[in-house]
PDB file of C-alpha atoms and ligand atoms in Angstrom:
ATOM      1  CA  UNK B1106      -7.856   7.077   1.914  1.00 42.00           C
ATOM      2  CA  UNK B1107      -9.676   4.581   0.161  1.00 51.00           C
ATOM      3  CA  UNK B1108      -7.967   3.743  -3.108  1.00 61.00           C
ATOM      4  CA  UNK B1109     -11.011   3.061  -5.303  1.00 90.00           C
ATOM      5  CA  UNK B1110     -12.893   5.839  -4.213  1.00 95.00           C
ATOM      6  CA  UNK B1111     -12.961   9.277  -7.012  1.00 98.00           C
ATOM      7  CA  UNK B1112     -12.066  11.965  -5.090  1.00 98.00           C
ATOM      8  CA  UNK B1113     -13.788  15.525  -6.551  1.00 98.00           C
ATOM      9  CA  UNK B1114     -12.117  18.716  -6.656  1.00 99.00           C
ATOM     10  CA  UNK B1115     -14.313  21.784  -6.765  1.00 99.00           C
ATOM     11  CA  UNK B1116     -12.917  25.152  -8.104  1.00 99.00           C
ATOM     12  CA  UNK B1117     -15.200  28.037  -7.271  1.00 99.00           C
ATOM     13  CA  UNK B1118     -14.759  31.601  -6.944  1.00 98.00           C
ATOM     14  CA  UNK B1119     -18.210  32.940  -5.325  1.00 98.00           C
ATOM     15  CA  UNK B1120     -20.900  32.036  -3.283  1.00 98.00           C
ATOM     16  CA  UNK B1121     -20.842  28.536  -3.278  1.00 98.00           C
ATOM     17  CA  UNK B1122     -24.181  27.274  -3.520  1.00 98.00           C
ATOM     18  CA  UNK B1123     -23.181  24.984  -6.733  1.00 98.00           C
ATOM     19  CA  UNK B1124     -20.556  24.169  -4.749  1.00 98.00           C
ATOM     20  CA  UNK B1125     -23.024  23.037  -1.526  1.00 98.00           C
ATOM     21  CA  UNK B1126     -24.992  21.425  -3.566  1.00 98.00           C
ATOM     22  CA  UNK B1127     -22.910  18.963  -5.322  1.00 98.00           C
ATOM     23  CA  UNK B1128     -21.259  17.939  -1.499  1.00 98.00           C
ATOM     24  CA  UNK B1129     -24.441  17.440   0.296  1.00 98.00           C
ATOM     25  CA  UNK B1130     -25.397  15.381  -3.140  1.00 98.00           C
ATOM     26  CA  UNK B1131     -22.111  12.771  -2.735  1.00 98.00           C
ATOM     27  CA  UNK B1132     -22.503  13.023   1.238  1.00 97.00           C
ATOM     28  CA  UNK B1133     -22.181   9.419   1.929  1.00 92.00           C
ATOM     29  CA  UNK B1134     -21.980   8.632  -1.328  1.00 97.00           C
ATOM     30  CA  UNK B1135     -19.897   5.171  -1.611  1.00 96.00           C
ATOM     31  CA  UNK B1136     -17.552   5.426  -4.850  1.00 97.00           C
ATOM     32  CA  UNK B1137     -17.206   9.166  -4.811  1.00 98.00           C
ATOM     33  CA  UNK B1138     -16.073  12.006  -2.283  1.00 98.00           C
ATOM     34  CA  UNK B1139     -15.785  15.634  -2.545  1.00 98.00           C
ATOM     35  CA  UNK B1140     -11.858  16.053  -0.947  1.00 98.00           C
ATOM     36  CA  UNK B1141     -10.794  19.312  -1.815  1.00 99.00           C
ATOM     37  CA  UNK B1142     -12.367  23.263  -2.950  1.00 99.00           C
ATOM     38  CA  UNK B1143     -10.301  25.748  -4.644  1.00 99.00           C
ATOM     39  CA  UNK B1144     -10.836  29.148  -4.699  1.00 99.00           C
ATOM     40  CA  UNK B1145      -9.032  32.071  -6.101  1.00 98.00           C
ATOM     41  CA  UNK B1146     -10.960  34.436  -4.226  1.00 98.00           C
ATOM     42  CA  UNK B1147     -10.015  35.112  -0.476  1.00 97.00           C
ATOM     43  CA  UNK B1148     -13.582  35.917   1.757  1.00 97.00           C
ATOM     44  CA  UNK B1149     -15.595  33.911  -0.940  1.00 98.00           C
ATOM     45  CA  UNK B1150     -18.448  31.918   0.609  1.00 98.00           C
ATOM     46  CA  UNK B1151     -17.617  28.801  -1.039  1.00 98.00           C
ATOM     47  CA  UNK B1152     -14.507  28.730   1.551  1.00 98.00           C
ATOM     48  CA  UNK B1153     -17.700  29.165   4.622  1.00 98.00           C
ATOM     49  CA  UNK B1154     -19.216  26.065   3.084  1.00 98.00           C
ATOM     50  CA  UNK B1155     -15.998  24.037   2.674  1.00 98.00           C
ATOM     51  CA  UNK B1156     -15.156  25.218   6.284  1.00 98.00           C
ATOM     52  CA  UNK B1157     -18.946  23.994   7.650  1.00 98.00           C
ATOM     53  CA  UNK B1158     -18.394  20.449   5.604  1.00 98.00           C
ATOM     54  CA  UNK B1159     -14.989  19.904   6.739  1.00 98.00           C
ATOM     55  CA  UNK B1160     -14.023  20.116   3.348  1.00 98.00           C
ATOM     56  CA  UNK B1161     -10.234  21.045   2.630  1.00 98.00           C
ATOM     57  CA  UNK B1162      -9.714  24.182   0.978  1.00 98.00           C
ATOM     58  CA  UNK B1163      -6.895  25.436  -1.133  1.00 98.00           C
ATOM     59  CA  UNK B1164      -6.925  29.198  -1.756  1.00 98.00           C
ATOM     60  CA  UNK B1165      -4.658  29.573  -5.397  1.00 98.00           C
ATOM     61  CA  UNK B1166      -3.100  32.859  -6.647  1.00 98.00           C
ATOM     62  CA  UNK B1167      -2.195  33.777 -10.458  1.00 98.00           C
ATOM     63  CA  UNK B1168       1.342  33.141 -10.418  1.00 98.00           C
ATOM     64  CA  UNK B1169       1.326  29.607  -9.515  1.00 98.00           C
ATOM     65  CA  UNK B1170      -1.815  28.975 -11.370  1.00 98.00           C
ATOM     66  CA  UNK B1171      -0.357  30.382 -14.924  1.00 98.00           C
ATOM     67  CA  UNK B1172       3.192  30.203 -14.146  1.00 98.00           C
ATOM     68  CA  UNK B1173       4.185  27.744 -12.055  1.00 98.00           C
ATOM     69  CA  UNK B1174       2.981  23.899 -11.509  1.00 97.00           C
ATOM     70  CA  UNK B1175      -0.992  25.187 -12.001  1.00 98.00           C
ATOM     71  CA  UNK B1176      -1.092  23.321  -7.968  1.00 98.00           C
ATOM     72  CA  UNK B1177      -1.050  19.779  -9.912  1.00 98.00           C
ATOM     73  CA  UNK B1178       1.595  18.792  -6.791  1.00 98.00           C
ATOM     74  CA  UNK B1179      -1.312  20.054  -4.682  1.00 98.00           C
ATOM     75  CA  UNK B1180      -4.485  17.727  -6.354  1.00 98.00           C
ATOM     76  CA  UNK B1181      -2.226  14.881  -6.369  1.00 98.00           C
ATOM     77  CA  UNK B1182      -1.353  14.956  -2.962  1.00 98.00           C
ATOM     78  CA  UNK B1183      -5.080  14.965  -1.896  1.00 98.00           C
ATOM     79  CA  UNK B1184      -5.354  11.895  -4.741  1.00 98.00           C
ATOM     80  CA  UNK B1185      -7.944  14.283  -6.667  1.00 98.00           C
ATOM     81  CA  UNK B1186      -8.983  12.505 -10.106  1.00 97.00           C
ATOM     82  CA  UNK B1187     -11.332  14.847 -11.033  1.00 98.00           C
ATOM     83  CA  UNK B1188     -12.193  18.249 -11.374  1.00 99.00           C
ATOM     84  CA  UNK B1189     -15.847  20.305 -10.737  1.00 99.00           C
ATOM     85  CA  UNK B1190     -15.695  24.147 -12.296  1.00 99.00           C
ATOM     86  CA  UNK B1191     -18.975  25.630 -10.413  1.00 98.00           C
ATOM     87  CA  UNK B1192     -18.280  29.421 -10.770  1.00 98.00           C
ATOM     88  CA  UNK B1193     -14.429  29.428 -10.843  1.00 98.00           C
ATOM     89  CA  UNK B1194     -13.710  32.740 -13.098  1.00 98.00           C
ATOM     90  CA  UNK B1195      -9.925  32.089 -13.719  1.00 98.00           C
ATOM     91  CA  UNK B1196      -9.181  29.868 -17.284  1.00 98.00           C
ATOM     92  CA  UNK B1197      -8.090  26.784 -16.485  1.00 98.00           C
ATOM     93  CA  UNK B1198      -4.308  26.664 -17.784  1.00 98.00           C
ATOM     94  CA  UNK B1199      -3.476  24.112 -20.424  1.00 98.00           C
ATOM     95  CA  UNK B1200      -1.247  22.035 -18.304  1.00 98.00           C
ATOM     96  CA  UNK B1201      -3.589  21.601 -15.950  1.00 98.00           C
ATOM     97  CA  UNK B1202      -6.397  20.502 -18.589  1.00 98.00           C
ATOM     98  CA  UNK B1203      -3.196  18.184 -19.656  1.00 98.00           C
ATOM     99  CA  UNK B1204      -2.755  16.496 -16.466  1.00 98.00           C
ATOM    100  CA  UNK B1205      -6.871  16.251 -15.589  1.00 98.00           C
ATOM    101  CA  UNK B1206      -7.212  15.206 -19.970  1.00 95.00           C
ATOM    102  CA  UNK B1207     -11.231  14.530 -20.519  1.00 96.00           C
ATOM    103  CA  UNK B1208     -11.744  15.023 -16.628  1.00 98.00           C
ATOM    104  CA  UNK B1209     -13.025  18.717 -15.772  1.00 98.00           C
ATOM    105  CA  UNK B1210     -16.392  19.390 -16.574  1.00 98.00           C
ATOM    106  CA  UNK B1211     -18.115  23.295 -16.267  1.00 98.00           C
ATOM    107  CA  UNK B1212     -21.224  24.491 -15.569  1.00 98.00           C
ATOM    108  CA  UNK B1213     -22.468  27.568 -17.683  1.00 98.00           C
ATOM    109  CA  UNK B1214     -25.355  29.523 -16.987  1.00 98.00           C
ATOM    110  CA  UNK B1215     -26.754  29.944 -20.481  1.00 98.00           C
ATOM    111  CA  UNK B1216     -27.311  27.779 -23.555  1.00 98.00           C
ATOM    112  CA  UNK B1217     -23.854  27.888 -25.493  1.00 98.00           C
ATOM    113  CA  UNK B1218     -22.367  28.517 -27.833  1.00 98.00           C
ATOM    114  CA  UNK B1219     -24.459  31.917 -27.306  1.00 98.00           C
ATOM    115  CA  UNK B1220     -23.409  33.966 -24.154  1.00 98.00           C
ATOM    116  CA  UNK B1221     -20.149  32.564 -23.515  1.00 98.00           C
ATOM    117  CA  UNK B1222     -16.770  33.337 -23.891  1.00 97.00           C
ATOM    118  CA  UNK B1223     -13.762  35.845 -21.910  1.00 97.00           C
ATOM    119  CA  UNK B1224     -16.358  38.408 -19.490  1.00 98.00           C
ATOM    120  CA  UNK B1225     -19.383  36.081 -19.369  1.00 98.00           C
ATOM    121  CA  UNK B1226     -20.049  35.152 -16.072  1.00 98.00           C
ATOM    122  CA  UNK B1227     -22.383  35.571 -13.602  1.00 98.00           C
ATOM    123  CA  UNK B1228     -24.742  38.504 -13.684  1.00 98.00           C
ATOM    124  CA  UNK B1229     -23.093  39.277 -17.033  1.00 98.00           C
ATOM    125  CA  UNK B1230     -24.470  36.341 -19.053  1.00 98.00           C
ATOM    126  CA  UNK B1231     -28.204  37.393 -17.930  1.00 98.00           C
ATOM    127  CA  UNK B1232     -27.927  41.179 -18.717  1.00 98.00           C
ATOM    128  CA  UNK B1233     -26.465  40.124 -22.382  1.00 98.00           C
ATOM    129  CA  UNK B1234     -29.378  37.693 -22.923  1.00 98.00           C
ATOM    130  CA  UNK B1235     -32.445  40.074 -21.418  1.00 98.00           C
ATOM    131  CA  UNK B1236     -30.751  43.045 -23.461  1.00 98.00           C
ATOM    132  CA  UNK B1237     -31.120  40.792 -26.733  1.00 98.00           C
ATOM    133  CA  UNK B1238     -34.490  40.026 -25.389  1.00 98.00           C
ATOM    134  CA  UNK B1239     -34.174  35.923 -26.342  1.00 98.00           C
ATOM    135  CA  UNK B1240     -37.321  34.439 -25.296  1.00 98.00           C
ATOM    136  CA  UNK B1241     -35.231  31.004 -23.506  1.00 98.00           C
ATOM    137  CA  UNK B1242     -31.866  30.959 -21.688  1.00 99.00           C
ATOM    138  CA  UNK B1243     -30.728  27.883 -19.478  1.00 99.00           C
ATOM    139  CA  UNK B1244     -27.420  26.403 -18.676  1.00 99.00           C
ATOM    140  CA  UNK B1245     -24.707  23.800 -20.308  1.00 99.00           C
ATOM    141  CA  UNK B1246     -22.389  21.401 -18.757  1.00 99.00           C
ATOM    142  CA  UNK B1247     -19.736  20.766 -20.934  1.00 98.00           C
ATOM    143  CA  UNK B1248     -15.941  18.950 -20.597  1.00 98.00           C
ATOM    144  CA  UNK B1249     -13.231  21.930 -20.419  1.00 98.00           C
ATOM    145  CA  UNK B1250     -10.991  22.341 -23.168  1.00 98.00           C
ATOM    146  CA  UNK B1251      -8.058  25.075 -23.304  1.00 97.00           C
ATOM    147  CA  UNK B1252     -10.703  27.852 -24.697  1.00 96.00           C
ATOM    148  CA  UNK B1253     -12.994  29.302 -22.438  1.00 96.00           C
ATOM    149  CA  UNK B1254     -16.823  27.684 -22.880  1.00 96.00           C
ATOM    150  CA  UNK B1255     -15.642  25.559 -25.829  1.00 96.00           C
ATOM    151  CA  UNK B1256     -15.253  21.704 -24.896  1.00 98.00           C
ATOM    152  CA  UNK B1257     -17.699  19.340 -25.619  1.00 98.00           C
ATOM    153  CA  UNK B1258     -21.473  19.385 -24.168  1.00 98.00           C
ATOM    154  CA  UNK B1259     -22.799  17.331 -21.720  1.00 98.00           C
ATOM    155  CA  UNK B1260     -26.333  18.439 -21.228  1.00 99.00           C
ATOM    156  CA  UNK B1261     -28.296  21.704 -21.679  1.00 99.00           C
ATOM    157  CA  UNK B1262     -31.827  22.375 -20.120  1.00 99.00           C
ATOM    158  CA  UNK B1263     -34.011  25.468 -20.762  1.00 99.00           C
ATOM    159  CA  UNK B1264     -35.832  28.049 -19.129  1.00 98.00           C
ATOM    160  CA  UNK B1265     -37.758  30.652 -20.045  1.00 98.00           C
ATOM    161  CA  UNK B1266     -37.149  34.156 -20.201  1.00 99.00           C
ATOM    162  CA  UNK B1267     -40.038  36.477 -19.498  1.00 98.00           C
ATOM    163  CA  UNK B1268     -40.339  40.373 -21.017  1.00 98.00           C
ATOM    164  CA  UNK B1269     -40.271  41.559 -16.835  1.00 98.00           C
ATOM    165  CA  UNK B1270     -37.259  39.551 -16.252  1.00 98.00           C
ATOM    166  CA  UNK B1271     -34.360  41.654 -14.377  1.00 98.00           C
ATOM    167  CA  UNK B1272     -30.821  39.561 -14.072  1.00 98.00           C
ATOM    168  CA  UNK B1273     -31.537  38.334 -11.045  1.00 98.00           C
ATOM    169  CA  UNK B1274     -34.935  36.972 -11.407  1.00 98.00           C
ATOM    170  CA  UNK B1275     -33.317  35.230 -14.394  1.00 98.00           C
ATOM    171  CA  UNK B1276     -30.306  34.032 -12.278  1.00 98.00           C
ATOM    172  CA  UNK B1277     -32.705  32.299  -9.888  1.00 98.00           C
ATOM    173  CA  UNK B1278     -34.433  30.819 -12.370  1.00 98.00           C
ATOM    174  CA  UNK B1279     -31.131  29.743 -13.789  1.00 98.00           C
ATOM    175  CA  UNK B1280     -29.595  28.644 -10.480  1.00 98.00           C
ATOM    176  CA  UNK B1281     -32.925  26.260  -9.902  1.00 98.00           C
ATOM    177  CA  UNK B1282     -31.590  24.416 -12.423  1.00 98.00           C
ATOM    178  CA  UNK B1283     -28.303  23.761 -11.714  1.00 98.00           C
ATOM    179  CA  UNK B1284     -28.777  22.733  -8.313  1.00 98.00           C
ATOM    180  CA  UNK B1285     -31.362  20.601  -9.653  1.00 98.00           C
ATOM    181  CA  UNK B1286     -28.969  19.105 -12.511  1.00 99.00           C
ATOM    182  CA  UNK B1287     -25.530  19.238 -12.023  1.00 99.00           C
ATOM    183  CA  UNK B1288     -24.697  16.704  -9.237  1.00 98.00           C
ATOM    184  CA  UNK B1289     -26.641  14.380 -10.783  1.00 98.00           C
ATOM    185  CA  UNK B1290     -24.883  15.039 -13.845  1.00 98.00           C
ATOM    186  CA  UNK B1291     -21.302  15.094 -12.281  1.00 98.00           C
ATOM    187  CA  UNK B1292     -22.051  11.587 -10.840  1.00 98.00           C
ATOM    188  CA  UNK B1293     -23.124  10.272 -13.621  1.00 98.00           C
ATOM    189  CA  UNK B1294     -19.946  11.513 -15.653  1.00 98.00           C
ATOM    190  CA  UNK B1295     -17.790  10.483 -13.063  1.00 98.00           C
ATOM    191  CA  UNK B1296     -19.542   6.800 -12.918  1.00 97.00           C
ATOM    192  CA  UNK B1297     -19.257   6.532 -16.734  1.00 97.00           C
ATOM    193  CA  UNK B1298     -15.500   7.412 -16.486  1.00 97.00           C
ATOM    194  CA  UNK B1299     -14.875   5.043 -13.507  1.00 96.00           C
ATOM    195  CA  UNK B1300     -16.534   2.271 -15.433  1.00 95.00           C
ATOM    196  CA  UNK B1301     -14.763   2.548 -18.308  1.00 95.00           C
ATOM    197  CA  UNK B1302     -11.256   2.747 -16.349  1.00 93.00           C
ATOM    198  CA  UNK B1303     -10.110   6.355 -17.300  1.00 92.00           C
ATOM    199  CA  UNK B1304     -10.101   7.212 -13.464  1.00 92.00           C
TER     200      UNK B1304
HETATM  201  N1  LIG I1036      -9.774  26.469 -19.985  1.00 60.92           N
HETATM  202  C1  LIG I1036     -11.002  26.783 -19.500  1.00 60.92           C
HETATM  203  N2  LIG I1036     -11.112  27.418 -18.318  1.00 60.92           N
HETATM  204  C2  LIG I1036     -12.345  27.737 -17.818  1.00 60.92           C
HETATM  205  C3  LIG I1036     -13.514  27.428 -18.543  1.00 60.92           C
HETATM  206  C4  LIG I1036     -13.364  26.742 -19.797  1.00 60.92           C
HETATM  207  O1  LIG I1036     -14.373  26.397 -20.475  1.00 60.92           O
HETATM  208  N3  LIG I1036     -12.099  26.438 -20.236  1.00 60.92           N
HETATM  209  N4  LIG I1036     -14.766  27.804 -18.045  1.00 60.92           N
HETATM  210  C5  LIG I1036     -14.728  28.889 -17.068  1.00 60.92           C
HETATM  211  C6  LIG I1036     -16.058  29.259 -16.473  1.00 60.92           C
HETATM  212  N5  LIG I1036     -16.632  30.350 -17.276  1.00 60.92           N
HETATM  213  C7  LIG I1036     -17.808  30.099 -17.926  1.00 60.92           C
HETATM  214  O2  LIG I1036     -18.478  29.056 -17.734  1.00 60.92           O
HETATM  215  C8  LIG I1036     -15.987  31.616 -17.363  1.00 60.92           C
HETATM  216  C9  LIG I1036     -15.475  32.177 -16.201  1.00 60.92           C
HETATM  217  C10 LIG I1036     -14.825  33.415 -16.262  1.00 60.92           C
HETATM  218  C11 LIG I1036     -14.687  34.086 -17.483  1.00 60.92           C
HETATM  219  C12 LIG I1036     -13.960  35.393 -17.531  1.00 60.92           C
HETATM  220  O3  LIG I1036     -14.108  36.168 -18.464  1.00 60.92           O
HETATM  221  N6  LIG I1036     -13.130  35.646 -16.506  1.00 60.92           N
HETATM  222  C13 LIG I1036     -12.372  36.925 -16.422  1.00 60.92           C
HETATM  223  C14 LIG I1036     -11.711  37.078 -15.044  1.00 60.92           C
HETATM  224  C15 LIG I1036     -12.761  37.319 -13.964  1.00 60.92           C
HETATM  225  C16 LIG I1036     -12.135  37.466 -12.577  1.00 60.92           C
HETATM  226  O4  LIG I1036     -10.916  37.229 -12.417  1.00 60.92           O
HETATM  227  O5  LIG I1036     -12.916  37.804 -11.630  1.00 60.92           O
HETATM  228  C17 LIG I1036     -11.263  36.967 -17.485  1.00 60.92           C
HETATM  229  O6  LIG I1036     -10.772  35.885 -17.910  1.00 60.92           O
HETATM  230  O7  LIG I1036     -10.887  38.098 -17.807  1.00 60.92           O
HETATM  231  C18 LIG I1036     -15.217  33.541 -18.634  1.00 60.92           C
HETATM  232  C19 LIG I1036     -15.878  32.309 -18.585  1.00 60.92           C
HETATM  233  C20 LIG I1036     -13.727  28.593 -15.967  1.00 60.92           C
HETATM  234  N7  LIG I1036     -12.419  28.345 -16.602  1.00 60.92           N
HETATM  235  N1  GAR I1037     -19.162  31.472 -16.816  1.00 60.92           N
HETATM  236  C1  GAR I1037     -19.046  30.936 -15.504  1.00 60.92           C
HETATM  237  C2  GAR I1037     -20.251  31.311 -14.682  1.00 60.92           C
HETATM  238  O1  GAR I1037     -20.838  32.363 -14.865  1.00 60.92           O
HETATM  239  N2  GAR I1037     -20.603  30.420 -13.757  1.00 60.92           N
HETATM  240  C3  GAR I1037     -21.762  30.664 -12.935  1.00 60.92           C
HETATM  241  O2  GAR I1037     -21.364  31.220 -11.694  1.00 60.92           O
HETATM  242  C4  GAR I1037     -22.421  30.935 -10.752  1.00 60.92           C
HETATM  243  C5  GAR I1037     -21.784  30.460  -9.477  1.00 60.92           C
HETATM  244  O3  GAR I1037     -22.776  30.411  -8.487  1.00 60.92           O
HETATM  245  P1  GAR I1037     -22.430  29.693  -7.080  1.00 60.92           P
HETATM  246  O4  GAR I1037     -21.101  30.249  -6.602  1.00 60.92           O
HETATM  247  O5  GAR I1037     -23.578  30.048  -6.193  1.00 60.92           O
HETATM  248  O6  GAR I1037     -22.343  28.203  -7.360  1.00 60.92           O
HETATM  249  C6  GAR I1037     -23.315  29.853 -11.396  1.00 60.92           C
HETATM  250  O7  GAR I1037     -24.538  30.406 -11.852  1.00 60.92           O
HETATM  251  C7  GAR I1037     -22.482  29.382 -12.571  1.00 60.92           C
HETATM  252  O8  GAR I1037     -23.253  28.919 -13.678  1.00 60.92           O
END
């Protein structure tokens, strides 16, 4: 395995497709490799795409996670250096934010600090922000601290949001975005970090 290479972990707990995305994005990609998904959620379709890519997969369960090593052993035997959240719904345990310091970076799907926090996720989020009828939502990538939705942002980009809006007209309007953002913005994290020498 090629030593100067970043190699990405991606934790996900659903579908995937942030997940698909951000692999087909650093397919072939020459200083950085997606080498490893973890999910926390056995059937999840993140584990079909990892398993079409010939992506490794590591499926983690609570009591290791919060109780035992937090699968650092695991990461560091597949030389992961950094660490992709797209849709992983477990908090990230403090010594694993520790061990990965300044290098995990989140995708939200709203414009924080509003419509974060424990129990927003997914369809969630867009029910709170139609019911408060806000006129814009969006999403945030942001480092990951030990609070959930709290660590410093990244970037946020807008969308509307539009009286007839149901959830999941906004969460394809929402999920346009990320695909169109977040690789981009993971590589050019990752790039900054490498350059700088804290990889
Ligand atoms: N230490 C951190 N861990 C995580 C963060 C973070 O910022 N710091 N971000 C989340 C992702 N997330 C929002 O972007 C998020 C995911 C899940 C929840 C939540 O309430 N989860 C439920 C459990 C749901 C389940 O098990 O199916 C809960 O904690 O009760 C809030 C925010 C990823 N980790
Ligand atoms: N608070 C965390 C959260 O809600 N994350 C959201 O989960 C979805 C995962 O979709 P995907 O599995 O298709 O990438 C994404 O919309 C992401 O922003």
């Amino acid at each position: 395995m090629s030593s100067n290479k970043v190699h990405l972990a991606i934790f996900a707990s659903g579908a995937g497709s942030n997940a698909k995305k951000i692999i087909g994005h650093f397919n072939h990609h020459p200083g950085i490799t997606v080498s490893l998904i973890v999910c926390n959620k056995p059937g999840a379709g993140v584990l079909k795409i990892a398993a079409d890519h010939n992506i490794p997969f590591l499926t983690i369960e609570k009591e290791t996670f919060f109780r035992g090593n937090a699968y650092i052993d695991e990461l560091r035997a597949y030389n992961i250096n950094f660490i992709v959240l797209a849709g992983f719904l477990w908090k990230i345990p403090e010594k694993l934010i520790k061990a990965y310091q300044g290098n995990i970076i989140n995708i939200h799907p709203a414009l924080l600090p509003k419509y974060g926090g424990k129990g927003m996720y997914g369809s969630f989020v867009h029910e709170a922000v139609i019911r408060d009828k806000e006129t814009q939502s969006g999403i945030t990538i942001h480092f990951v601290d030990e609070l959930y939705d709290h660590g410093d942002h990244i970037l946020q980009v807008t969308c509307p949001v539009y009286p007839s809006d149901t959830p999941a007209l906004l969460a394809q309007r929402i999920h346009a975005l990320e695909h169109e953002y977040f690789p981009a913005t993971v590589e050019k994290v990752v790039m900054e970090k490498k350059n700088a020498g804290a990889l």
